[in-house]
CSV table of C-alpha atoms and ligand atoms in Angstrom, one decimal:
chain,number,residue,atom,x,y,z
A,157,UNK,CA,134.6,-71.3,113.3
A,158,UNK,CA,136.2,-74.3,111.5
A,159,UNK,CA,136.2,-73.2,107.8
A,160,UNK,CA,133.8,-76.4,107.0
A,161,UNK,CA,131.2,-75.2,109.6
A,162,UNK,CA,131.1,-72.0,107.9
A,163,UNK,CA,130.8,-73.4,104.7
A,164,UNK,CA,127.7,-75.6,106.0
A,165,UNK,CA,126.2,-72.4,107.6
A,166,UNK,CA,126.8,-71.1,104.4
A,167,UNK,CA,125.1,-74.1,102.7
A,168,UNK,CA,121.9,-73.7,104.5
A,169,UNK,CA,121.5,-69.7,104.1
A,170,UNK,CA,121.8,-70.6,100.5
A,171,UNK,CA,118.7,-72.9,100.4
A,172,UNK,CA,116.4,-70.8,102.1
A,173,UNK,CA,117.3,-67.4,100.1
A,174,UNK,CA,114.2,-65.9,99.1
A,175,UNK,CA,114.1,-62.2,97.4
A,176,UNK,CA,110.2,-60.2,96.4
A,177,UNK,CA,111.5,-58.3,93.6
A,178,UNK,CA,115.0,-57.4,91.6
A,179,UNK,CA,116.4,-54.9,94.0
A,180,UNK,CA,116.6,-57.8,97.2
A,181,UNK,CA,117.9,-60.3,94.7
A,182,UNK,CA,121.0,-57.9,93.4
A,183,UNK,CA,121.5,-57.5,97.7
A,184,UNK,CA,121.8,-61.3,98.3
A,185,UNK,CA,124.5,-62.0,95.2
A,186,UNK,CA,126.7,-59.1,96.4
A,187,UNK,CA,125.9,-60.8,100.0
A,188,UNK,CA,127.1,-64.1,99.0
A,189,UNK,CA,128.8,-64.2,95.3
A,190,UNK,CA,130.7,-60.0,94.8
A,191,UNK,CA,134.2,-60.0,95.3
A,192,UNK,CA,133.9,-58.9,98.6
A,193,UNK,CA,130.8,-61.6,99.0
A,194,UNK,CA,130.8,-64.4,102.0
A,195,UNK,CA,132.0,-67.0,99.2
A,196,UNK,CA,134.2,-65.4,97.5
A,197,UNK,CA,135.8,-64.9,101.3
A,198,UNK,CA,135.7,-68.0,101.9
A,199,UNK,CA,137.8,-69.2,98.6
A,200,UNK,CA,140.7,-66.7,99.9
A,201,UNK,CA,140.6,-68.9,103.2
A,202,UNK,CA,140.6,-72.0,101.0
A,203,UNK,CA,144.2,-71.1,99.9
A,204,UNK,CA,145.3,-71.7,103.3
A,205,UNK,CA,144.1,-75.5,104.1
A,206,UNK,CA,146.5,-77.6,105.0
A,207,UNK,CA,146.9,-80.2,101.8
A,208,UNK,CA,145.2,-83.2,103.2
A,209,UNK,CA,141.7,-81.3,103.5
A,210,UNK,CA,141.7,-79.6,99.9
A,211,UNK,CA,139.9,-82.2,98.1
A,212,UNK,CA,136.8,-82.4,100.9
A,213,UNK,CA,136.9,-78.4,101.4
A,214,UNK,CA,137.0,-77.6,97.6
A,215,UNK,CA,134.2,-79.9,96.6
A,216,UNK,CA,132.1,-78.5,99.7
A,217,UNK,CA,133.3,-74.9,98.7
A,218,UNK,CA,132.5,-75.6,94.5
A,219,UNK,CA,128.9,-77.2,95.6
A,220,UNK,CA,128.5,-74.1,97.7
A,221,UNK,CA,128.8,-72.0,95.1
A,222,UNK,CA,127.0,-73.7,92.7
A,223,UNK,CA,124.3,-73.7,94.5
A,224,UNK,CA,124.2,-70.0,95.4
A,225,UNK,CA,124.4,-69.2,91.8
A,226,UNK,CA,121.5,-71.9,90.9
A,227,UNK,CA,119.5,-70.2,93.6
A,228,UNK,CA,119.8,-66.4,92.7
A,229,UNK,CA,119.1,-67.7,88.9
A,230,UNK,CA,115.7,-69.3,90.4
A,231,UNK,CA,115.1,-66.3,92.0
A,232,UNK,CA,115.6,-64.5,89.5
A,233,UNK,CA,113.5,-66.1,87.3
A,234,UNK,CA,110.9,-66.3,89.3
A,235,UNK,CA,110.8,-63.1,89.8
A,236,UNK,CA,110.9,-61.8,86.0
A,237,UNK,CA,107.9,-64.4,85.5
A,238,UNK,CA,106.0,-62.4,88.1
A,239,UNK,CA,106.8,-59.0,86.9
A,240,UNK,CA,105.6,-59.9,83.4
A,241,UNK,CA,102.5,-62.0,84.5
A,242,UNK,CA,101.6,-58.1,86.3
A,243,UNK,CA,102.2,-56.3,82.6
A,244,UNK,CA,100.3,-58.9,80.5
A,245,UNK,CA,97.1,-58.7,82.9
A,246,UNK,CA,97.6,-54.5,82.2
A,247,UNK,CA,98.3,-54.6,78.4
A,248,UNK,CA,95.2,-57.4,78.0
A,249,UNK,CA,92.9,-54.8,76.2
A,250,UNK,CA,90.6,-57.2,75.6
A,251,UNK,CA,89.7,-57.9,79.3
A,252,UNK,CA,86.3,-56.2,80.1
A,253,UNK,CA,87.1,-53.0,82.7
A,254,UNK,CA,85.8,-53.2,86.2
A,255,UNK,CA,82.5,-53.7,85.8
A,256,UNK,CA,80.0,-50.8,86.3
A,257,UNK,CA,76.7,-51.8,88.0
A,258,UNK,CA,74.0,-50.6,85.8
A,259,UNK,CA,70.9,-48.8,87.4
A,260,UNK,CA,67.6,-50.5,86.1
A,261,UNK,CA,64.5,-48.6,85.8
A,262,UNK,CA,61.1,-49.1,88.5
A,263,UNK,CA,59.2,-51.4,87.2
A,264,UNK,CA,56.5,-48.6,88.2
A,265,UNK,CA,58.0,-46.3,85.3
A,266,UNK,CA,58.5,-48.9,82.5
A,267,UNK,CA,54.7,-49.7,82.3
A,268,UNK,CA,54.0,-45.4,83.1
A,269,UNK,CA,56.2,-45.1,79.9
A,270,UNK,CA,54.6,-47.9,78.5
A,271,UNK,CA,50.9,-46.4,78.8
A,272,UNK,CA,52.1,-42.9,77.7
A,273,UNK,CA,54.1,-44.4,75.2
A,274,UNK,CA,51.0,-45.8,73.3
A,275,UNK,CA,48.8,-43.2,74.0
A,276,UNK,CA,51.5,-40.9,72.2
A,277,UNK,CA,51.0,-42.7,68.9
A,278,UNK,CA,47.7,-41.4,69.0
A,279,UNK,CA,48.3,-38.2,69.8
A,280,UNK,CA,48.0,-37.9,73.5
A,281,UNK,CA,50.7,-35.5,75.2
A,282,UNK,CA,51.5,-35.7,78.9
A,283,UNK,CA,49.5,-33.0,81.4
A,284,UNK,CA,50.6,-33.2,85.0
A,285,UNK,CA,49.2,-31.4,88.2
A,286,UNK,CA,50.3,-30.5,91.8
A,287,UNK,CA,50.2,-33.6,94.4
A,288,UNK,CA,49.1,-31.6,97.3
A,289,UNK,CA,45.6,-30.1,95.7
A,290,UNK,CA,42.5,-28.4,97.3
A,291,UNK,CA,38.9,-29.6,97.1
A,292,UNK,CA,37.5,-27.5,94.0
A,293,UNK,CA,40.2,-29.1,91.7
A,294,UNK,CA,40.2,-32.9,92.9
A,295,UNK,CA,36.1,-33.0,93.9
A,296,UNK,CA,34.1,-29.9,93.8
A,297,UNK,CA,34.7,-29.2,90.0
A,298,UNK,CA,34.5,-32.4,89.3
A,299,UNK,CA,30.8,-32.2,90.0
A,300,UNK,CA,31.0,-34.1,93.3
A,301,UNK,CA,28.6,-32.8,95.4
A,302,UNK,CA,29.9,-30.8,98.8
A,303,UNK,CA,28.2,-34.0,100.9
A,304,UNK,CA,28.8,-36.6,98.3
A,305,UNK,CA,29.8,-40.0,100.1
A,306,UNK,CA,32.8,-40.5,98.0
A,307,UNK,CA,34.4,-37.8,99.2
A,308,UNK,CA,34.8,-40.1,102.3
A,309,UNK,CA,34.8,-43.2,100.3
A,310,UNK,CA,38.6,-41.8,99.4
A,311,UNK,CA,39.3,-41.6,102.3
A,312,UNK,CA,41.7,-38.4,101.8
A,313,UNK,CA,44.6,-37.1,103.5
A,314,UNK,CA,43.7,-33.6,104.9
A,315,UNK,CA,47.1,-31.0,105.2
A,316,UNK,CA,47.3,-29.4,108.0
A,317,UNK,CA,47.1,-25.4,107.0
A,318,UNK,CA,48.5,-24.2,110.8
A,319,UNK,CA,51.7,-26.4,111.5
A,320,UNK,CA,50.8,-28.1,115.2
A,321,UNK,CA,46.9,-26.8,114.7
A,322,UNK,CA,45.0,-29.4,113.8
A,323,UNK,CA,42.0,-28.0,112.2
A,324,UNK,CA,40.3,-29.5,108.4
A,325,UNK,CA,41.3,-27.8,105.4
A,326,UNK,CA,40.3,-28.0,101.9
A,327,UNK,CA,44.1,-28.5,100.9
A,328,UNK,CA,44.5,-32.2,100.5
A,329,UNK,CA,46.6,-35.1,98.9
A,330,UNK,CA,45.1,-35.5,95.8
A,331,UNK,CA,43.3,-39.1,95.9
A,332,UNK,CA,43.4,-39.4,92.1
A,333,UNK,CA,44.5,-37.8,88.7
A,334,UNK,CA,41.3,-36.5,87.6
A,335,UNK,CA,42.3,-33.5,89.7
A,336,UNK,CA,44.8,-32.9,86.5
A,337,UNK,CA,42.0,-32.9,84.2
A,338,UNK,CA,40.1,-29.6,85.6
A,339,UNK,CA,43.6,-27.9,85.6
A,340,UNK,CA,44.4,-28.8,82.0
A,341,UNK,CA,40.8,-27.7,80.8
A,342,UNK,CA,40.9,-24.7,82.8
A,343,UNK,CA,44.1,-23.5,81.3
A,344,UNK,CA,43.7,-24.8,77.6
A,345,UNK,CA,41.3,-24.6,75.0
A,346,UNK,CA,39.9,-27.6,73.0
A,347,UNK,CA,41.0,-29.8,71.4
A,348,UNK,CA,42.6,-31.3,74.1
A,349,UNK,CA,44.3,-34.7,74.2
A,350,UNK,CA,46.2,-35.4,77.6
A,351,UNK,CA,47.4,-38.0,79.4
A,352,UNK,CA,48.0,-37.5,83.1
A,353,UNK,CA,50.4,-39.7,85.0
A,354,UNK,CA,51.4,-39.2,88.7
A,355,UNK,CA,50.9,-40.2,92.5
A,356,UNK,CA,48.1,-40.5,94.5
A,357,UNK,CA,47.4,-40.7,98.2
A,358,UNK,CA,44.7,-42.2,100.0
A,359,UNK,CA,44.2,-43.4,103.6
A,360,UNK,CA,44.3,-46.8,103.8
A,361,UNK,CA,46.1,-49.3,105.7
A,362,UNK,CA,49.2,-50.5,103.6
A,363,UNK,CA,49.3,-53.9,103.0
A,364,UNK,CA,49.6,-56.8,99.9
A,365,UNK,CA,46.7,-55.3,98.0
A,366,UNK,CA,46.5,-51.8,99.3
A,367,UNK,CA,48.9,-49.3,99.8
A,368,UNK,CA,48.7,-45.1,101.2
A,369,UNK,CA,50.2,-44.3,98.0
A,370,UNK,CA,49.9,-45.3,94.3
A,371,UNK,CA,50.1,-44.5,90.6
A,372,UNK,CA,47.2,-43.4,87.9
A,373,UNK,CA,47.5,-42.5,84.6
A,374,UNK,CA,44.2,-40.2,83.7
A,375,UNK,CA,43.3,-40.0,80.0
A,376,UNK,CA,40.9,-36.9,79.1
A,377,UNK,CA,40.3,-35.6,75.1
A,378,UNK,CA,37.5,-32.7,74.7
A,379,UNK,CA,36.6,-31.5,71.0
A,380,UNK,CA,33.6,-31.4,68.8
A,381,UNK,CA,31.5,-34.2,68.5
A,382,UNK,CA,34.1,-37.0,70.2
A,383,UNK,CA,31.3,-39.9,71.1
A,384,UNK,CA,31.4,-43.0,73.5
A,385,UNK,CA,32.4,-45.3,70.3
A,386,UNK,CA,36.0,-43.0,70.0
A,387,UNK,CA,36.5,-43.8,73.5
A,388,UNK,CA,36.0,-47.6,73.2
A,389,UNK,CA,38.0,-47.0,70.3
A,390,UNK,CA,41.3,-45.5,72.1
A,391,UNK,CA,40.8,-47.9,74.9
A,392,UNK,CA,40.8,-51.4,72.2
A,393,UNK,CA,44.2,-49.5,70.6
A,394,UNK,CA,45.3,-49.4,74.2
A,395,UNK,CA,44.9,-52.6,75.6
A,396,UNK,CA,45.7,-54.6,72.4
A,397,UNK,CA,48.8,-52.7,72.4
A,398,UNK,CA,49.5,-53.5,76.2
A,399,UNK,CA,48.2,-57.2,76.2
A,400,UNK,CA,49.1,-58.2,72.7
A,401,UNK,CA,46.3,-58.0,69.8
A,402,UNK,CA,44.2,-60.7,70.8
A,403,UNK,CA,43.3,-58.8,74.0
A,404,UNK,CA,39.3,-58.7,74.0
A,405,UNK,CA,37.5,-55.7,76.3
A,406,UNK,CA,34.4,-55.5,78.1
A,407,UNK,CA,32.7,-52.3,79.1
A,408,UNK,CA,30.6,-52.5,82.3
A,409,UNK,CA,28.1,-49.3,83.5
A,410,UNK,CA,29.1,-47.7,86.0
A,411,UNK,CA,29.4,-44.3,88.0
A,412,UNK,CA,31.6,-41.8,88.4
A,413,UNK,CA,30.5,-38.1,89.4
A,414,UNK,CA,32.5,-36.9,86.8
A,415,UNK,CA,31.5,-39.0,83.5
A,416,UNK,CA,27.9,-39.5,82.2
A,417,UNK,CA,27.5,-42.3,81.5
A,418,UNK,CA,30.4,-44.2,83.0
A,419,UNK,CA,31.5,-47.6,82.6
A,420,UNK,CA,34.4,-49.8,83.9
A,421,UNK,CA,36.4,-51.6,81.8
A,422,UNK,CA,37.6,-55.5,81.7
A,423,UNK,CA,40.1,-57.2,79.6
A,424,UNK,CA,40.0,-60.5,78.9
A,425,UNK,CA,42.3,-62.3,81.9
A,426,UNK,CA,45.6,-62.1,79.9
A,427,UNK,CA,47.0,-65.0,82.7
A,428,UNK,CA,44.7,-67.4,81.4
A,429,UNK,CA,43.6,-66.3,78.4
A,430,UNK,CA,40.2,-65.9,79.3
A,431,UNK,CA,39.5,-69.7,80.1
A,432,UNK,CA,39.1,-68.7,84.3
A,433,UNK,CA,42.0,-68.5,86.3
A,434,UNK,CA,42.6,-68.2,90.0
A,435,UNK,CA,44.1,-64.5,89.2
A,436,UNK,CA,40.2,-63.5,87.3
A,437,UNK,CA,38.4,-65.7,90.2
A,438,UNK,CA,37.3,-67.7,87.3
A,439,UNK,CA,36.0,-65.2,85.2
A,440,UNK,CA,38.1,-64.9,82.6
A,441,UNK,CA,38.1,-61.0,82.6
A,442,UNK,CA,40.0,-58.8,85.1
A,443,UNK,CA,38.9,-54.6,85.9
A,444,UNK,CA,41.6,-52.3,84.2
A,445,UNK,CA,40.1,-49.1,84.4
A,446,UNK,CA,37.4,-46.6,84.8
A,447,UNK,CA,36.4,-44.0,82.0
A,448,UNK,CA,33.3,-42.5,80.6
A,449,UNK,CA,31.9,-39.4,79.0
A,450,UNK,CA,33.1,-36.0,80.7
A,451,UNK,CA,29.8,-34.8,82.3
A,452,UNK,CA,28.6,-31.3,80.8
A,453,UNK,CA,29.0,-29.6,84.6
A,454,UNK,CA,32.5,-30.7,84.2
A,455,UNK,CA,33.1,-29.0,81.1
A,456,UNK,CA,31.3,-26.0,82.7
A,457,UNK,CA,32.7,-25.9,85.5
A,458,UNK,CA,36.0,-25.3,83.6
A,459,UNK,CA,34.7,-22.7,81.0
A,460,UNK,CA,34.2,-25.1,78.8
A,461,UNK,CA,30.9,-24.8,76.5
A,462,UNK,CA,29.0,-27.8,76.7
A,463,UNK,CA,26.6,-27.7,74.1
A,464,UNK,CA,29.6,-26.7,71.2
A,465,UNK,CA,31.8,-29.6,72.8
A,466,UNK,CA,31.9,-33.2,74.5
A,467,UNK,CA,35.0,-35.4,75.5
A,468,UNK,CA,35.8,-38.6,76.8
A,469,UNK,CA,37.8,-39.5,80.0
A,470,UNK,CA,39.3,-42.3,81.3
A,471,UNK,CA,41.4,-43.6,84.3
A,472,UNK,CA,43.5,-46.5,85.4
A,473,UNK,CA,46.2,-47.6,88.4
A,474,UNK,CA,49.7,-48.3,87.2
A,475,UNK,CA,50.3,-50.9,89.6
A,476,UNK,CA,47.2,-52.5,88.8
A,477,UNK,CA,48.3,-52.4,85.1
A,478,UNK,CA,52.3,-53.9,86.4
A,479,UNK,CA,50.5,-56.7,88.1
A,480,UNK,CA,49.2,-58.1,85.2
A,481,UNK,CA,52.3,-57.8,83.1
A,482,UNK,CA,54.5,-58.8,85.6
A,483,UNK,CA,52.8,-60.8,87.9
A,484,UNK,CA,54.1,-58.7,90.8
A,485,UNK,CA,51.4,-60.1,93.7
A,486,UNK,CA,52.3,-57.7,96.7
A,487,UNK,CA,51.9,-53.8,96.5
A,488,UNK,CA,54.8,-52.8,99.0
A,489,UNK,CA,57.2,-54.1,96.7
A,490,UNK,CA,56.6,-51.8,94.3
A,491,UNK,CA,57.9,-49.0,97.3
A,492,UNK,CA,60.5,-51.0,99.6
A,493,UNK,CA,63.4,-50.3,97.2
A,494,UNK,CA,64.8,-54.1,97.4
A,495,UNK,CA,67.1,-54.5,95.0
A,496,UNK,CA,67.0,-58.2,94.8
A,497,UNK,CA,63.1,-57.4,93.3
A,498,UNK,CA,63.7,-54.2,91.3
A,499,UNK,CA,67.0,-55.9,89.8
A,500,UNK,CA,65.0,-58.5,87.5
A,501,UNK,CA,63.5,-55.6,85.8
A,502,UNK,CA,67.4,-55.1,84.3
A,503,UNK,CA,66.9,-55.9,81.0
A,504,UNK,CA,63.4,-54.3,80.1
B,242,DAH,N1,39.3,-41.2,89.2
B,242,DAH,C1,38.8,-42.5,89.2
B,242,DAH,C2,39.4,-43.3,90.4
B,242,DAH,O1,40.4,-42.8,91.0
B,242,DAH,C3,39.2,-43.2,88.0
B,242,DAH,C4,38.5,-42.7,86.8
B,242,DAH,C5,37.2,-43.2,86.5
B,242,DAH,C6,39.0,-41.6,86.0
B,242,DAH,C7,36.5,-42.7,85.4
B,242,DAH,C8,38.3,-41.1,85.0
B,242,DAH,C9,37.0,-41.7,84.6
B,242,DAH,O2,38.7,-40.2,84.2
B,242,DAH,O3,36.3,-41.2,83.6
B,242,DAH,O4,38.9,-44.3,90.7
């Protein structure tokens, strides 16, 4: 080849050099620019044009070099640029780390807490009790009677005692925490003050405002001489604490095997503020919880002595309680681990 064709071949190699890193760089200037590089070469050769084409050759030869050596120093620049773009973004100690996704708690356990919390302040500690029960500890002791209707009306899950017999047992799902409260009093002397959080089962169909499983917290103190005005008492403390202070209550009668006399018991509707919302149909209060005095056959029935001591008891739903502080309108959320849902409780 011609030396000038060489020198143009030459010319467009140079243009289009590219190198990723130091080491391919140092290989393209021995290439092109070492003693025993292409160029170099090619200036030997230029010692051996015939006189006339010296001035054309020479400037092509001088512009290719130049611009071999104007490249690699690009290149090279480029490259160091790189390199310390990489070791600033490591030395940058103040760039937060990877971030970390942070867990957030149920929204179920914040308002448990929440209830046992307040109840603490008062001297309540926490009592809890097997989930699968028999009868005598979640209705017989509890002074309902062996044909009583609400043994159906809670619609209990049986267990199975034979595996693949089906045949009915008295070892059940416990349909709500009062079962802890004939454990506790069984097992302690008075004065007790417990507060009984956990699961309960019953066998409904699950849907938006009913669900096969759900949460109480039971509420049970025996001693001498506790009356039905320390139990309204507790329950204000409670629900001013929960609601805020200008929380009003309501206590309805009512009946429960295990309480006499039982009440339910309203708090003013803390959506509206008692004016009548869709959320109270209206009425301005909204049902929180059922309680009353322990029954003396329930104290008896535990070897407890009813005419030496009385007690109050009380019992609410944890989801019922979440609804009204966070407006959470569907039960199955509460169980269908959807992030998206139990992520807004990240900051409580
Ligand atoms: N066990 C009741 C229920 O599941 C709630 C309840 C009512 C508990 C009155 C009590 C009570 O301790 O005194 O509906």
């Amino acid at each position: 080849m011609a030396l000038k064709d060489t020198i143009q071949s030459l010319l467009t190699q140079v243009q289009s050099m590219s190198a990723a890193n130091a080491e391919e760089l140092e290989a393209l200037r021995i290439k092109y620019l070492s003693k025993k590089g292409e160029i170099t070469a090619l200036f030997n050769e230029f010692r051996l044009v015939p006189a006339d084409q010296k001035r054309e050759l020479g400037q092509l030869l001088n512009q290719l070099r130049q611009e071999a050596e104007a490249r690699i120093n690009d290149l090279k620049e480029q490259i160091s640029n790189q390199q310390s773009a990489i070791s600033n973004v490591r030395q940058d100690l103040t760039r937060t780390p990877d971030p970390i996704a942070l867990g957030t708690r149920h929204p179920l356990s914040l308002v448990r807490e929440e209830i046992v919390d307040i109840f603490s302040r008062i001297g309540f500690t926490v009592a809890e009790g097997p989930e699968v029960e028999d009868d005598k500890h979640v209705y017989g002791m509890l002074n309902f009677a062996p044909e009583h209707p609400a043994r159906d009306m809670q619609d209990t899950f049986f267990v199975e005692k034979e595996m693949g017999v089906q045949k009915p047992t008295d070892i059940l799902l416990r349909s709500h925490t009062s079962s802890v409260q004939t454990r506790v009093m069984t097992s302690q002397k008075p004065p007790i003050r417990v507060l009984c959080p956990g699961r309960v089962y019953r066998n409904e169909a699950i849907s938006a405002r009913a669900h096969c499983f759900f949460h109480q917290v039971e509420g049970l103190y025996v001693d001498k001489n506790v009356s039905f005005a320390d139990l309204r008492e507790a329950l204000l403390y409670f629900s001013k604490e929960m609601f805020g202070a200008d929380t009003k209550i309501r206590l309805r009668p009512s009946y429960f095997p295990f309480t006499e006399p039982s009440a339910e018991m309203d708090i003013s509707c803390n959506i509206c503020g008692g004016k009548g919302c869709s959320f109270c149909k209206g009425t301005g209060w909204v049902e929180i919880l059922g309680c009353g005095m322990v029954d003396p056959n329930v104290l008896e029935s535990c070897g407890i002595d009813s005419k030496v001591y009385s007690g109050y008891a009380f019992g609410m739903g944890v989801e019922r309680i979440t609804n009204l502080k966070y407006r959470v309108k569907d039960l199955r959320l509460f169980s269908e681990n959807d992030v998206r849902f139990l992520r807004q409780f990240e900051s409580c």
